[in-house]
PDB file of C-alpha atoms in Angstrom:
ATOM      1  CA  UNK R   1      45.688 163.558 -31.849  1.00 35.00           C
ATOM      2  CA  UNK R   2      43.484 162.588 -29.298  1.00 37.00           C
ATOM      3  CA  UNK R   3      42.194 160.082 -27.712  1.00 39.00           C
ATOM      4  CA  UNK R   4      38.371 159.642 -27.130  1.00 34.00           C
ATOM      5  CA  UNK R   5      35.533 156.579 -27.215  1.00 42.00           C
ATOM      6  CA  UNK R   6      37.515 155.026 -24.400  1.00 45.00           C
ATOM      7  CA  UNK R   7      36.581 151.114 -22.452  1.00 51.00           C
ATOM      8  CA  UNK R   8      36.588 151.420 -18.502  1.00 56.00           C
ATOM      9  CA  UNK R   9      39.411 150.376 -18.360  1.00 58.00           C
ATOM     10  CA  UNK R  10      41.753 152.728 -20.588  1.00 59.00           C
ATOM     11  CA  UNK R  11      39.856 155.908 -19.259  1.00 61.00           C
ATOM     12  CA  UNK R  12      41.444 154.029 -15.478  1.00 74.00           C
ATOM     13  CA  UNK R  13      45.669 153.722 -16.703  1.00 76.00           C
ATOM     14  CA  UNK R  14      44.431 157.499 -18.269  1.00 80.00           C
ATOM     15  CA  UNK R  15      43.715 159.033 -15.334  1.00 83.00           C
ATOM     16  CA  UNK R  16      47.962 158.501 -13.894  1.00 88.00           C
ATOM     17  CA  UNK R  17      48.154 160.517 -17.896  1.00 90.00           C
ATOM     18  CA  UNK R  18      49.623 163.620 -18.389  1.00 90.00           C
ATOM     19  CA  UNK R  19      49.286 164.521 -21.702  1.00 91.00           C
ATOM     20  CA  UNK R  20      50.582 168.798 -22.786  1.00 91.00           C
ATOM     21  CA  UNK R  21      48.384 170.822 -23.560  1.00 88.00           C
ATOM     22  CA  UNK R  22      48.158 170.765 -27.755  1.00 90.00           C
ATOM     23  CA  UNK R  23      47.783 173.813 -28.397  1.00 90.00           C
ATOM     24  CA  UNK R  24      49.993 175.180 -31.270  1.00 93.00           C
ATOM     25  CA  UNK R  25      53.071 176.577 -29.453  1.00 94.00           C
ATOM     26  CA  UNK R  26      53.266 173.050 -28.412  1.00 94.00           C
ATOM     27  CA  UNK R  27      52.670 171.497 -32.073  1.00 95.00           C
ATOM     28  CA  UNK R  28      54.299 173.609 -34.436  1.00 96.00           C
ATOM     29  CA  UNK R  29      57.645 172.447 -31.639  1.00 96.00           C
ATOM     30  CA  UNK R  30      56.473 168.854 -32.702  1.00 95.00           C
ATOM     31  CA  UNK R  31      55.829 169.415 -36.310  1.00 97.00           C
ATOM     32  CA  UNK R  32      59.572 170.972 -36.707  1.00 95.00           C
ATOM     33  CA  UNK R  33      61.548 168.168 -35.180  1.00 95.00           C
ATOM     34  CA  UNK R  34      58.941 165.397 -37.259  1.00 95.00           C
ATOM     35  CA  UNK R  35      59.263 166.587 -40.291  1.00 95.00           C
ATOM     36  CA  UNK R  36      62.550 164.553 -42.044  1.00 93.00           C
ATOM     37  CA  UNK R  37      63.764 167.732 -43.318  1.00 95.00           C
ATOM     38  CA  UNK R  38      64.922 169.287 -39.907  1.00 95.00           C
ATOM     39  CA  UNK R  39      68.684 169.280 -39.100  1.00 95.00           C
ATOM     40  CA  UNK R  40      70.400 167.957 -36.797  1.00 95.00           C
ATOM     41  CA  UNK R  41      70.109 171.384 -34.410  1.00 94.00           C
ATOM     42  CA  UNK R  42      67.083 172.807 -35.393  1.00 96.00           C
ATOM     43  CA  UNK R  43      65.617 169.289 -34.474  1.00 95.00           C
ATOM     44  CA  UNK R  44      67.709 169.976 -30.738  1.00 95.00           C
ATOM     45  CA  UNK R  45      66.899 172.750 -30.040  1.00 95.00           C
ATOM     46  CA  UNK R  46      62.691 172.635 -30.729  1.00 96.00           C
ATOM     47  CA  UNK R  47      63.445 169.426 -28.465  1.00 95.00           C
ATOM     48  CA  UNK R  48      65.183 171.332 -25.765  1.00 94.00           C
ATOM     49  CA  UNK R  49      62.110 173.815 -25.907  1.00 94.00           C
ATOM     50  CA  UNK R  50      60.340 170.157 -25.106  1.00 95.00           C
ATOM     51  CA  UNK R  51      61.483 169.111 -22.941  1.00 94.00           C
ATOM     52  CA  UNK R  52      61.278 172.178 -20.860  1.00 93.00           C
ATOM     53  CA  UNK R  53      58.107 172.066 -21.032  1.00 93.00           C
ATOM     54  CA  UNK R  54      57.234 168.452 -19.872  1.00 94.00           C
ATOM     55  CA  UNK R  55      59.470 168.689 -16.703  1.00 92.00           C
ATOM     56  CA  UNK R  56      58.742 171.594 -15.490  1.00 87.00           C
ATOM     57  CA  UNK R  57      56.343 174.231 -17.098  1.00 77.00           C
ATOM     58  CA  UNK R  58      53.546 172.315 -19.120  1.00 65.00           C
ATOM     59  CA  UNK R  59      49.631 172.077 -19.092  1.00 63.00           C
ATOM     60  CA  UNK R  60      48.051 169.305 -19.192  1.00 60.00           C
ATOM     61  CA  UNK R  61      44.092 169.333 -20.831  1.00 55.00           C
ATOM     62  CA  UNK R  62      41.380 167.879 -18.250  1.00 44.00           C
ATOM     63  CA  UNK R  63      40.649 164.580 -20.103  1.00 45.00           C
ATOM     64  CA  UNK R  64      42.874 163.190 -23.455  1.00 50.00           C
ATOM     65  CA  UNK R  65      39.099 164.681 -25.911  1.00 43.00           C
ATOM     66  CA  UNK R  66      38.778 167.104 -28.231  1.00 44.00           C
ATOM     67  CA  UNK R  67      36.592 168.810 -26.361  1.00 35.00           C
ATOM     68  CA  UNK R  68      39.525 169.777 -23.690  1.00 38.00           C
ATOM     69  CA  UNK R  69      41.483 171.474 -25.046  1.00 42.00           C
ATOM     70  CA  UNK R  70      40.412 174.064 -24.249  1.00 36.00           C
ATOM     71  CA  UNK R  71      40.146 173.432 -20.645  1.00 38.00           C
ATOM     72  CA  UNK R  72      44.392 172.972 -18.571  1.00 44.00           C
ATOM     73  CA  UNK R  73      46.329 173.980 -15.998  1.00 53.00           C
ATOM     74  CA  UNK R  74      49.474 174.261 -15.252  1.00 52.00           C
ATOM     75  CA  UNK R  75      50.990 170.986 -14.840  1.00 76.00           C
ATOM     76  CA  UNK R  76      55.241 169.012 -15.945  1.00 86.00           C
ATOM     77  CA  UNK R  77      56.704 165.773 -14.193  1.00 89.00           C
ATOM     78  CA  UNK R  78      58.442 168.283 -11.340  1.00 88.00           C
ATOM     79  CA  UNK R  79      53.920 169.013 -10.122  1.00 88.00           C
ATOM     80  CA  UNK R  80      53.065 164.943 -10.396  1.00 89.00           C
ATOM     81  CA  UNK R  81      56.384 164.649  -6.876  1.00 89.00           C
ATOM     82  CA  UNK R  82      55.244 164.780  -3.799  1.00 88.00           C
ATOM     83  CA  UNK R  83      55.255 167.649  -1.399  1.00 88.00           C
ATOM     84  CA  UNK R  84      54.652 169.410   1.775  1.00 92.00           C
ATOM     85  CA  UNK R  85      54.066 173.099   3.348  1.00 94.00           C
ATOM     86  CA  UNK R  86      56.728 175.226   3.959  1.00 94.00           C
ATOM     87  CA  UNK R  87      56.071 178.636   6.081  1.00 96.00           C
ATOM     88  CA  UNK R  88      58.483 180.926   5.659  1.00 93.00           C
ATOM     89  CA  UNK R  89      59.258 184.452   6.629  1.00 94.00           C
ATOM     90  CA  UNK R  90      59.643 187.539   3.450  1.00 94.00           C
ATOM     91  CA  UNK R  91      61.889 190.826   3.766  1.00 94.00           C
ATOM     92  CA  UNK R  92      59.157 192.660   4.599  1.00 94.00           C
ATOM     93  CA  UNK R  93      57.973 191.245   7.599  1.00 93.00           C
ATOM     94  CA  UNK R  94      55.092 188.760   5.895  1.00 94.00           C
ATOM     95  CA  UNK R  95      54.989 185.433   6.735  1.00 95.00           C
ATOM     96  CA  UNK R  96      54.076 182.967   2.536  1.00 95.00           C
ATOM     97  CA  UNK R  97      52.361 179.723   3.009  1.00 94.00           C
ATOM     98  CA  UNK R  98      54.998 177.579   0.687  1.00 93.00           C
ATOM     99  CA  UNK R  99      55.672 174.303  -0.399  1.00 91.00           C
ATOM    100  CA  UNK R 100      58.714 172.500  -0.755  1.00 87.00           C
ATOM    101  CA  UNK R 101      59.902 168.419  -2.070  1.00 85.00           C
ATOM    102  CA  UNK R 102      60.149 165.292   0.213  1.00 86.00           C
ATOM    103  CA  UNK R 103      61.791 164.202  -1.551  1.00 88.00           C
ATOM    104  CA  UNK R 104      65.767 163.725  -3.431  1.00 91.00           C
ATOM    105  CA  UNK R 105      64.973 163.386  -7.123  1.00 92.00           C
ATOM    106  CA  UNK R 106      66.567 161.254  -9.229  1.00 94.00           C
ATOM    107  CA  UNK R 107      66.526 160.873 -13.696  1.00 94.00           C
ATOM    108  CA  UNK R 108      67.318 158.127 -14.837  1.00 95.00           C
ATOM    109  CA  UNK R 109      67.820 157.638 -18.407  1.00 92.00           C
ATOM    110  CA  UNK R 110      67.315 155.588 -20.883  1.00 91.00           C
ATOM    111  CA  UNK R 111      70.674 155.386 -23.443  1.00 87.00           C
ATOM    112  CA  UNK R 112      71.468 156.472 -25.054  1.00 83.00           C
ATOM    113  CA  UNK R 113      68.065 159.045 -26.553  1.00 89.00           C
ATOM    114  CA  UNK R 114      67.213 159.373 -22.455  1.00 88.00           C
ATOM    115  CA  UNK R 115      70.672 161.410 -21.765  1.00 90.00           C
ATOM    116  CA  UNK R 116      68.842 164.693 -24.152  1.00 92.00           C
ATOM    117  CA  UNK R 117      66.109 165.497 -20.696  1.00 93.00           C
ATOM    118  CA  UNK R 118      68.894 165.572 -18.447  1.00 92.00           C
ATOM    119  CA  UNK R 119      69.943 169.610 -19.407  1.00 91.00           C
ATOM    120  CA  UNK R 120      65.955 170.602 -18.974  1.00 92.00           C
ATOM    121  CA  UNK R 121      65.943 168.021 -15.041  1.00 93.00           C
ATOM    122  CA  UNK R 122      69.118 169.767 -14.657  1.00 91.00           C
ATOM    123  CA  UNK R 123      67.022 173.746 -14.773  1.00 90.00           C
ATOM    124  CA  UNK R 124      64.804 173.234 -13.453  1.00 88.00           C
ATOM    125  CA  UNK R 125      65.970 171.375 -10.578  1.00 81.00           C
ATOM    126  CA  UNK R 126      69.784 172.659  -9.392  1.00 68.00           C
ATOM    127  CA  UNK R 127      68.922 170.839  -5.249  1.00 75.00           C
ATOM    128  CA  UNK R 128      69.259 167.075  -4.223  1.00 81.00           C
ATOM    129  CA  UNK R 129      69.198 165.766  -7.789  1.00 90.00           C
ATOM    130  CA  UNK R 130      71.766 163.442  -8.760  1.00 92.00           C
ATOM    131  CA  UNK R 131      71.894 161.335 -12.027  1.00 94.00           C
ATOM    132  CA  UNK R 132      71.289 157.749 -13.054  1.00 94.00           C
ATOM    133  CA  UNK R 133      72.053 155.534 -15.875  1.00 94.00           C
ATOM    134  CA  UNK R 134      70.722 152.010 -17.666  1.00 92.00           C
ATOM    135  CA  UNK R 135      71.608 150.582 -21.213  1.00 90.00           C
ATOM    136  CA  UNK R 136      68.776 148.112 -22.478  1.00 84.00           C
ATOM    137  CA  UNK R 137      68.998 146.692 -25.697  1.00 83.00           C
ATOM    138  CA  UNK R 138      67.197 144.382 -28.182  1.00 75.00           C
ATOM    139  CA  UNK R 139      68.582 141.055 -28.606  1.00 71.00           C
ATOM    140  CA  UNK R 140      67.946 141.189 -32.010  1.00 65.00           C
ATOM    141  CA  UNK R 141      67.087 137.233 -32.086  1.00 68.00           C
ATOM    142  CA  UNK R 142      64.494 137.467 -29.683  1.00 67.00           C
ATOM    143  CA  UNK R 143      62.886 140.720 -29.912  1.00 63.00           C
ATOM    144  CA  UNK R 144      62.689 140.642 -26.264  1.00 76.00           C
ATOM    145  CA  UNK R 145      64.380 143.232 -23.940  1.00 82.00           C
ATOM    146  CA  UNK R 146      68.122 142.865 -22.398  1.00 83.00           C
ATOM    147  CA  UNK R 147      69.570 144.748 -19.364  1.00 85.00           C
ATOM    148  CA  UNK R 148      72.844 145.806 -20.361  1.00 83.00           C
ATOM    149  CA  UNK R 149      74.039 148.250 -18.234  1.00 90.00           C
ATOM    150  CA  UNK R 150      73.069 150.729 -15.451  1.00 88.00           C
ATOM    151  CA  UNK R 151      74.335 152.816 -12.449  1.00 92.00           C
ATOM    152  CA  UNK R 152      72.529 154.381  -9.786  1.00 93.00           C
ATOM    153  CA  UNK R 153      73.475 156.692  -7.173  1.00 92.00           C
ATOM    154  CA  UNK R 154      72.640 155.284  -3.693  1.00 90.00           C
ATOM    155  CA  UNK R 155      69.707 155.509  -1.966  1.00 91.00           C
ATOM    156  CA  UNK R 156      68.416 155.243  -5.283  1.00 94.00           C
ATOM    157  CA  UNK R 157      65.100 153.760  -3.213  1.00 92.00           C
ATOM    158  CA  UNK R 158      64.319 156.986  -0.485  1.00 93.00           C
ATOM    159  CA  UNK R 159      63.806 158.501  -3.409  1.00 93.00           C
ATOM    160  CA  UNK R 160      61.592 160.018  -6.034  1.00 94.00           C
ATOM    161  CA  UNK R 161      62.315 158.739  -9.919  1.00 95.00           C
ATOM    162  CA  UNK R 162      62.327 160.234 -12.995  1.00 95.00           C
ATOM    163  CA  UNK R 163      62.803 157.894 -16.369  1.00 96.00           C
ATOM    164  CA  UNK R 164      63.448 159.369 -19.251  1.00 96.00           C
ATOM    165  CA  UNK R 165      62.636 158.097 -22.614  1.00 94.00           C
ATOM    166  CA  UNK R 166      61.629 160.218 -25.380  1.00 94.00           C
ATOM    167  CA  UNK R 167      60.360 157.414 -27.061  1.00 93.00           C
ATOM    168  CA  UNK R 168      57.879 154.827 -25.884  1.00 93.00           C
ATOM    169  CA  UNK R 169      57.382 151.791 -28.741  1.00 90.00           C
ATOM    170  CA  UNK R 170      56.111 149.052 -27.666  1.00 88.00           C
ATOM    171  CA  UNK R 171      57.095 149.383 -24.000  1.00 89.00           C
ATOM    172  CA  UNK R 172      59.667 146.359 -23.782  1.00 89.00           C
ATOM    173  CA  UNK R 173      62.626 149.135 -22.471  1.00 90.00           C
ATOM    174  CA  UNK R 174      60.359 150.913 -20.207  1.00 93.00           C
ATOM    175  CA  UNK R 175      58.888 147.833 -18.656  1.00 93.00           C
ATOM    176  CA  UNK R 176      62.304 146.185 -18.503  1.00 92.00           C
ATOM    177  CA  UNK R 177      63.705 149.390 -16.448  1.00 93.00           C
ATOM    178  CA  UNK R 178      61.416 150.278 -13.964  1.00 95.00           C
ATOM    179  CA  UNK R 179      61.574 146.037 -13.022  1.00 94.00           C
ATOM    180  CA  UNK R 180      65.188 147.081 -12.723  1.00 93.00           C
ATOM    181  CA  UNK R 181      64.729 149.728  -9.987  1.00 95.00           C
ATOM    182  CA  UNK R 182      61.945 147.885  -8.570  1.00 95.00           C
ATOM    183  CA  UNK R 183      64.426 145.171  -8.336  1.00 93.00           C
ATOM    184  CA  UNK R 184      66.339 148.239  -6.468  1.00 93.00           C
ATOM    185  CA  UNK R 185      63.565 149.011  -3.767  1.00 95.00           C
ATOM    186  CA  UNK R 186      61.812 151.843  -5.575  1.00 95.00           C
ATOM    187  CA  UNK R 187      59.125 151.818  -5.466  1.00 95.00           C
ATOM    188  CA  UNK R 188      55.844 152.092  -8.232  1.00 95.00           C
ATOM    189  CA  UNK R 189      54.680 155.085  -7.038  1.00 94.00           C
ATOM    190  CA  UNK R 190      57.684 157.155  -6.945  1.00 95.00           C
ATOM    191  CA  UNK R 191      58.091 156.980 -10.129  1.00 96.00           C
ATOM    192  CA  UNK R 192      57.280 159.430 -12.692  1.00 95.00           C
ATOM    193  CA  UNK R 193      57.742 158.086 -16.898  1.00 96.00           C
ATOM    194  CA  UNK R 194      58.355 161.452 -18.779  1.00 95.00           C
ATOM    195  CA  UNK R 195      58.272 160.885 -22.485  1.00 94.00           C
ATOM    196  CA  UNK R 196      58.536 163.395 -25.946  1.00 96.00           C
ATOM    197  CA  UNK R 197      55.869 160.778 -27.926  1.00 95.00           C
ATOM    198  CA  UNK R 198      54.311 157.419 -27.046  1.00 94.00           C
ATOM    199  CA  UNK R 199      52.561 155.084 -29.288  1.00 93.00           C
ATOM    200  CA  UNK R 200      49.235 153.504 -28.446  1.00 92.00           C
ATOM    201  CA  UNK R 201      50.038 149.987 -28.435  1.00 91.00           C
ATOM    202  CA  UNK R 202      52.788 151.518 -25.685  1.00 92.00           C
ATOM    203  CA  UNK R 203      51.373 153.795 -23.425  1.00 93.00           C
ATOM    204  CA  UNK R 204      48.677 151.201 -23.136  1.00 92.00           C
ATOM    205  CA  UNK R 205      51.245 148.444 -22.068  1.00 92.00           C
ATOM    206  CA  UNK R 206      52.764 149.356 -19.193  1.00 94.00           C
ATOM    207  CA  UNK R 207      50.269 151.576 -18.047  1.00 93.00           C
ATOM    208  CA  UNK R 208      48.600 147.968 -17.533  1.00 91.00           C
ATOM    209  CA  UNK R 209      51.452 146.564 -16.081  1.00 93.00           C
ATOM    210  CA  UNK R 210      52.276 149.335 -13.784  1.00 95.00           C
ATOM    211  CA  UNK R 211      49.285 149.874 -11.707  1.00 93.00           C
ATOM    212  CA  UNK R 212      50.645 152.703  -9.575  1.00 93.00           C
ATOM    213  CA  UNK R 213      53.092 154.126 -12.888  1.00 95.00           C
ATOM    214  CA  UNK R 214      52.430 158.381 -13.969  1.00 94.00           C
ATOM    215  CA  UNK R 215      53.525 159.428 -17.140  1.00 94.00           C
ATOM    216  CA  UNK R 216      54.220 162.155 -18.863  1.00 94.00           C
ATOM    217  CA  UNK R 217      54.240 163.020 -22.661  1.00 94.00           C
ATOM    218  CA  UNK R 218      54.088 164.984 -24.951  1.00 94.00           C
ATOM    219  CA  UNK R 219      52.308 163.303 -28.183  1.00 93.00           C
ATOM    220  CA  UNK R 220      50.029 160.086 -28.184  1.00 94.00           C
ATOM    221  CA  UNK R 221      50.790 158.142 -31.514  1.00 93.00           C
ATOM    222  CA  UNK R 222      47.642 155.479 -32.860  1.00 90.00           C
ATOM    223  CA  UNK R 223      50.298 153.142 -34.939  1.00 88.00           C
ATOM    224  CA  UNK R 224      53.510 151.409 -35.296  1.00 88.00           C
ATOM    225  CA  UNK R 225      54.762 150.595 -38.207  1.00 86.00           C
ATOM    226  CA  UNK R 226      55.833 146.864 -39.173  1.00 85.00           C
ATOM    227  CA  UNK R 227      58.993 147.685 -38.068  1.00 82.00           C
ATOM    228  CA  UNK R 228      57.499 148.603 -35.060  1.00 83.00           C
ATOM    229  CA  UNK R 229      58.564 152.655 -35.228  1.00 86.00           C
ATOM    230  CA  UNK R 230      55.413 155.163 -34.292  1.00 90.00           C
ATOM    231  CA  UNK R 231      54.004 156.346 -36.736  1.00 91.00           C
ATOM    232  CA  UNK R 232      53.781 158.901 -38.196  1.00 92.00           C
ATOM    233  CA  UNK R 233      56.249 159.883 -35.426  1.00 90.00           C
ATOM    234  CA  UNK R 234      60.194 160.364 -35.874  1.00 90.00           C
ATOM    235  CA  UNK R 235      62.619 158.461 -36.947  1.00 89.00           C
ATOM    236  CA  UNK R 236      65.334 157.301 -35.196  1.00 88.00           C
ATOM    237  CA  UNK R 237      65.565 159.944 -31.935  1.00 89.00           C
ATOM    238  CA  UNK R 238      69.139 158.999 -30.984  1.00 88.00           C
ATOM    239  CA  UNK R 239      70.494 159.845 -34.432  1.00 89.00           C
ATOM    240  CA  UNK R 240      69.084 162.575 -35.637  1.00 90.00           C
ATOM    241  CA  UNK R 241      69.734 164.441 -31.469  1.00 91.00           C
ATOM    242  CA  UNK R 242      73.086 163.288 -31.400  1.00 90.00           C
ATOM    243  CA  UNK R 243      74.008 163.650 -35.942  1.00 85.00           C
ATOM    244  CA  UNK R 244      74.373 160.493 -35.969  1.00 82.00           C
TER     245      UNK R 244
END
């Protein structure tokens, strides 16, 4: 799916959105996880490969448009975090001008589905890494998100934070999660939202509400069902990933 004919307002927030290049490898994996006949084990295996692309090894179209699909540069969630120059000496006696991360990284999972990203983050970033948890559920009477539980590391306000959440539907839970982190002192510009599938409505909602937030996703779906599920979507991510 591609986004075209965007307004000026949409163009402003799309500059902060990374959509993985819709190449054959990614699309074949997305086909597996969208297929209603895919088993839980096959679903989880395909997602693990996509999560590696999102966290550390993805590529992105220069524009979220069909015309630019063939123009890509390597980028992922970790590429969006701040670095500084570092000069080292190699075993041959030469110097090398490299980079290193400026801040420790914290991955914050929105439970339960967000925990599915944690293995990919641990594979990609072994040092100076911590994990946090947020439990946010919708009140069935008001349909509003309610923050029920959080466990966040000390000093999170000084870290780069990756919010881990596979599905972005209406944006309600995402907004609550970002608000909780900001209340803890995390700067909006230090947050990257890592996502598998976003609805266009949910994407617009959170990116317009948080003007310094950045987001990485593998797919943007056009519609929401009457029950606010992403369409075409992939069903209930947690049930399919965990086999429940």
